[in-house]
Coordinates of C-alpha atoms in Angstrom, one line a residue:
M1 CA 0.0 0.0 0.0
I2 CA 2.8 2.4 0.8
E3 CA 4.5 1.6 -2.5
R4 CA 1.3 2.3 -4.3
L5 CA 0.8 5.5 -2.3
K6 CA 4.3 6.6 -3.3
T7 CA 3.6 6.0 -7.0
L8 CA 0.4 8.0 -6.9
A9 CA 2.1 10.9 -5.0
I10 CA 5.0 11.0 -7.4
S11 CA 2.6 11.0 -10.4
A12 CA 0.7 13.9 -8.9
A13 CA 3.9 15.8 -8.1
R14 CA 5.2 15.3 -11.6
E15 CA 2.1 15.7 -13.8
G16 CA -0.3 17.8 -11.8
N17 CA -3.5 16.5 -13.6
T18 CA -4.6 13.4 -11.7
D19 CA -7.0 10.7 -12.8
V20 CA -10.2 10.7 -10.7
N21 CA -9.8 7.0 -9.9
D22 CA -6.1 7.5 -8.9
D23 CA -7.3 10.2 -6.5
K24 CA -9.9 7.9 -5.0
E25 CA -7.3 5.2 -4.6
Y26 CA -5.0 7.6 -2.8
V27 CA -7.7 8.7 -0.5
A28 CA -8.7 5.1 0.3
I29 CA -5.2 3.8 0.9
R30 CA -4.3 6.9 3.0
R31 CA -7.4 6.2 5.1
V32 CA -6.3 2.7 5.8
L33 CA -2.8 3.8 6.8
M34 CA -4.1 6.6 9.0
A35 CA -6.3 4.1 10.8
E36 CA -3.2 2.2 12.0
P37 CA -1.7 4.1 15.0
E38 CA 1.9 2.8 14.5
L39 CA 1.7 3.6 10.8
R40 CA 0.2 7.0 11.3
N41 CA 3.0 8.0 13.6
R42 CA 5.5 7.1 10.9
L43 CA 3.9 8.8 8.0
P44 CA 5.7 11.8 6.6
K45 CA 4.2 15.2 7.3
F46 CA 3.1 15.9 3.7
L47 CA 0.9 12.8 3.7
L48 CA -0.7 13.8 7.0
I49 CA -1.5 17.2 5.5
A50 CA -2.5 16.2 2.0
S51 CA -5.9 14.5 2.0
N52 CA -6.0 14.1 -1.8
L53 CA -3.7 14.2 -4.8
R54 CA -4.4 17.9 -5.5
E55 CA -3.2 18.8 -2.1
V56 CA -0.1 16.5 -2.6
R57 CA 0.6 18.6 -5.7
Q58 CA 0.3 21.8 -3.8
E59 CA 2.6 20.6 -1.0
M60 CA 5.2 19.5 -3.5
Q61 CA 5.1 22.9 -5.3
E62 CA 6.2 24.5 -2.1
I63 CA 9.1 22.0 -1.9
S64 CA 10.6 22.8 -5.3
P65 CA 9.6 24.1 -8.8
K66 CA 11.4 21.1 -10.3
W67 CA 9.6 17.8 -10.5
K68 CA 12.8 15.8 -10.0
D69 CA 13.3 17.4 -6.7
R70 CA 9.7 16.7 -5.7
E71 CA 10.1 13.0 -6.6
R72 CA 13.4 12.7 -4.7
F73 CA 11.7 14.4 -1.7
I74 CA 8.8 11.9 -1.7
R75 CA 11.1 8.9 -2.1
E76 CA 13.3 10.1 0.8
E77 CA 10.3 10.8 3.0
L78 CA 8.8 7.4 2.5
S79 CA 12.1 5.5 2.5
P80 CA 12.3 4.9 6.4
L81 CA 8.8 3.6 6.4
L82 CA 9.3 1.2 3.5
N83 CA 12.7 0.0 4.7
G84 CA 11.8 -0.3 8.4
V85 CA 10.3 -3.4 10.0
I86 CA 6.9 -2.4 11.5
S87 CA 5.4 -4.8 14.0
L88 CA 1.6 -4.5 13.9
Q89 CA -0.9 -6.6 15.8
R90 CA -1.7 -9.6 13.6
D91 CA -5.3 -10.2 12.7
P92 CA -6.8 -13.7 12.3
F93 CA -6.2 -13.5 8.5
T94 CA -2.5 -12.9 9.0
E95 CA -2.3 -15.8 11.4
V96 CA -3.9 -18.2 8.8
V97 CA -1.4 -17.1 6.2
A98 CA 1.5 -17.4 8.5
T99 CA 0.6 -21.0 9.5
T100 CA 0.2 -22.3 6.0
D101 CA 2.4 -25.4 6.1
L102 CA 4.0 -26.8 2.9
S103 CA 6.4 -29.2 4.6
N104 CA 4.7 -32.2 3.1
L105 CA 5.6 -30.9 -0.4
A106 CA 9.3 -31.1 0.2
T107 CA 9.8 -33.3 -2.8
L108 CA 8.8 -30.5 -5.2
P109 CA 11.3 -28.1 -6.6
Q110 CA 11.7 -25.0 -4.4
D111 CA 10.3 -22.6 -7.0
I112 CA 7.1 -24.6 -7.3
Q113 CA 6.8 -24.8 -3.5
Q114 CA 7.1 -21.0 -3.4
K115 CA 4.4 -20.5 -6.1
G116 CA 2.2 -22.9 -4.2
K117 CA 2.6 -20.9 -1.0
E118 CA 1.9 -17.6 -2.8
G119 CA -1.2 -19.2 -4.3
A120 CA -2.4 -20.5 -0.9
D121 CA -1.9 -17.0 0.5
C122 CA -3.9 -15.5 -2.3
F123 CA -6.7 -18.0 -1.8
V124 CA -7.1 -17.1 1.8
Y125 CA -7.4 -13.4 0.9
L126 CA -10.0 -14.2 -1.7
F127 CA -11.9 -16.5 0.7
C128 CA -12.0 -13.7 3.3
I129 CA -13.0 -11.0 0.8
E130 CA -15.7 -13.0 -0.9
N131 CA -17.4 -14.1 2.4
S132 CA -17.0 -10.6 3.8
I133 CA -19.0 -9.2 0.8
R134 CA -21.7 -11.9 1.3
E135 CA -22.0 -10.9 5.0
F136 CA -22.0 -7.2 4.0
I137 CA -24.9 -7.8 1.6
L138 CA -26.9 -9.8 4.3
Q139 CA -26.3 -7.2 7.0
V140 CA -27.3 -4.3 4.9
T141 CA -30.4 -5.9 3.3
G142 CA -31.4 -8.5 5.8
D143 CA -31.9 -10.7 2.7
T144 CA -35.3 -9.2 2.2
G145 CA -36.5 -7.2 -0.7
I146 CA -33.1 -7.7 -2.5
K147 CA -33.2 -7.6 -6.3
V148 CA -31.3 -10.5 -7.9
P149 CA -30.6 -10.1 -11.7
K150 CA -32.2 -12.9 -13.7
P151 CA -28.9 -14.4 -15.1
V152 CA -27.6 -14.6 -11.5
Q153 CA -30.8 -16.2 -10.2
V154 CA -30.4 -18.9 -13.0
K155 CA -26.9 -19.7 -11.7
I156 CA -28.1 -19.8 -8.1
N157 CA -30.9 -22.2 -9.0
T158 CA -28.5 -24.4 -11.0
R159 CA -26.1 -24.6 -8.1
K160 CA -28.9 -25.4 -5.7
L161 CA -30.0 -28.2 -7.9
S162 CA -26.5 -29.6 -8.2
E163 CA -26.2 -29.5 -4.4
A164 CA -29.4 -31.4 -3.9
T165 CA -28.6 -34.2 -6.4
R166 CA -24.9 -34.6 -5.3
K167 CA -25.1 -35.6 -1.7
Y168 CA -21.4 -35.3 -1.2
L169 CA -21.5 -31.6 -1.7
P170 CA -21.6 -29.5 1.5
V171 CA -24.8 -27.6 2.1
R172 CA -24.2 -23.9 1.7
G173 CA -25.6 -21.0 3.8
N174 CA -29.3 -20.4 4.0
S175 CA -29.1 -17.4 1.7
D176 CA -28.8 -17.2 -2.1
V177 CA -25.7 -15.0 -1.8
Y178 CA -23.7 -18.2 -0.7
Y179 CA -24.3 -19.5 -4.2
C180 CA -22.7 -16.5 -5.9
D181 CA -19.1 -15.8 -6.8
F182 CA -17.4 -12.4 -7.1
I183 CA -18.9 -11.3 -10.3
E184 CA -22.4 -12.4 -9.3
L185 CA -22.1 -10.7 -5.9
A186 CA -21.0 -7.5 -7.8
D187 CA -24.1 -7.9 -10.1
I188 CA -26.3 -8.0 -7.0
V189 CA -24.7 -5.0 -5.5
K190 CA -25.1 -3.1 -8.8
A191 CA -28.8 -4.1 -9.1
N192 CA -29.4 -2.7 -5.6
W193 CA -27.0 0.3 -5.9
D194 CA -29.6 2.6 -4.3
V195 CA -29.2 0.6 -1.1
F196 CA -25.4 0.0 -1.2
A197 CA -24.1 3.3 -2.7
Q198 CA -23.8 5.0 0.7
Y199 CA -21.1 2.6 1.9
F200 CA -18.6 3.2 -0.9
P201 CA -16.4 6.3 -1.7
S202 CA -18.3 9.0 -3.5
K203 CA -21.0 6.5 -4.1
N204 CA -18.9 5.4 -7.1
E205 CA -20.3 2.2 -8.7
H206 CA -17.4 1.9 -11.1
W207 CA -14.9 1.9 -8.2
F208 CA -16.6 -1.1 -6.7
T209 CA -17.2 -3.1 -9.9
S210 CA -13.7 -2.5 -11.2
M211 CA -12.2 -3.8 -7.9
M212 CA -14.5 -6.9 -8.1
G213 CA -13.4 -7.5 -11.7
E214 CA -9.7 -7.4 -10.6
L215 CA -10.4 -9.8 -7.8
Y216 CA -12.3 -12.2 -10.1
A217 CA -9.3 -12.2 -12.5
V218 CA -7.0 -13.4 -9.7
R219 CA -9.6 -16.0 -8.6
L220 CA -9.7 -17.5 -12.1
L221 CA -5.9 -17.8 -12.1
I222 CA -6.0 -19.7 -8.8
G223 CA -9.0 -21.8 -9.9
H224 CA -7.1 -23.0 -13.0
N225 CA -3.9 -23.7 -11.0
S226 CA -2.0 -20.9 -12.8
A227 CA 0.9 -19.3 -11.0
V228 CA 0.2 -16.2 -9.0
G229 CA 3.0 -14.2 -7.3
N230 CA 3.9 -11.4 -5.1
I231 CA 2.3 -8.8 -7.4
E232 CA -1.2 -10.5 -7.1
L233 CA -0.6 -11.0 -3.4
Q234 CA 0.1 -7.3 -2.8
Q235 CA -2.9 -6.3 -4.9
L236 CA -5.2 -8.5 -2.9
D237 CA -3.7 -7.1 0.4
V238 CA -4.6 -3.6 -0.8
F239 CA -8.1 -4.6 -1.9
Y240 CA -8.7 -6.5 1.4
R241 CA -7.8 -3.6 3.6
I242 CA -9.7 -1.0 1.5
L243 CA -12.8 -3.1 1.4
M244 CA -12.7 -3.8 5.1
T245 CA -12.6 0.0 5.6
Y246 CA -15.9 0.4 3.8
L247 CA -17.9 -2.8 4.3
K248 CA -20.5 -2.5 7.1
L249 CA -19.7 -5.6 9.2
D250 CA -20.6 -6.2 12.8

């Protein structure tokens, strides 16, 4: 998240005209970092002051008229935070990832073991995010009066039928949302946007659906046993923390 924040800040300091989605991403990541007391205490002053990328640009203009000096300043200010080891309280998700044991795969080449570990970590993120979104939908709507798009309902009915005829399949939750994947959950949220909009930044439907699309792309990679790596893992970590900031969960 800090690396991404650095990239966004440098881009704003260099070019001035920022993309609206970049600005929303900056705001969301900054909010997550500000919510962690140990991180907040280590953030450079300009990030504490600048609540959006326009204000980052203004702060950097006061530093120097040359964009190279501004970029150097941002890198130097964030370097201690990026290079330092910060011990934060571990949440249950972190504990699950940390205890993933691949010792029984010792016969595999080391690079394949590493890819398997990264894939396992990504799966845990996806599992937590997908189920958090289901819980979010249920807590906001109470599963009453919710509009389900017809194509989504067809898939739900098909999966219920498969579950009923194949007794070895585990019974899912008592709500239709447990029969939906990322894209279908996103379709339900979009179909009921008047209910859910208030929980997302600037009530931006595109922000939500784009994130869900990115999550689904990683899910497909894992589902087809394709290699996923540190880039996908970092991406999921950002999405996880941003979504947890906005989702209404008891």
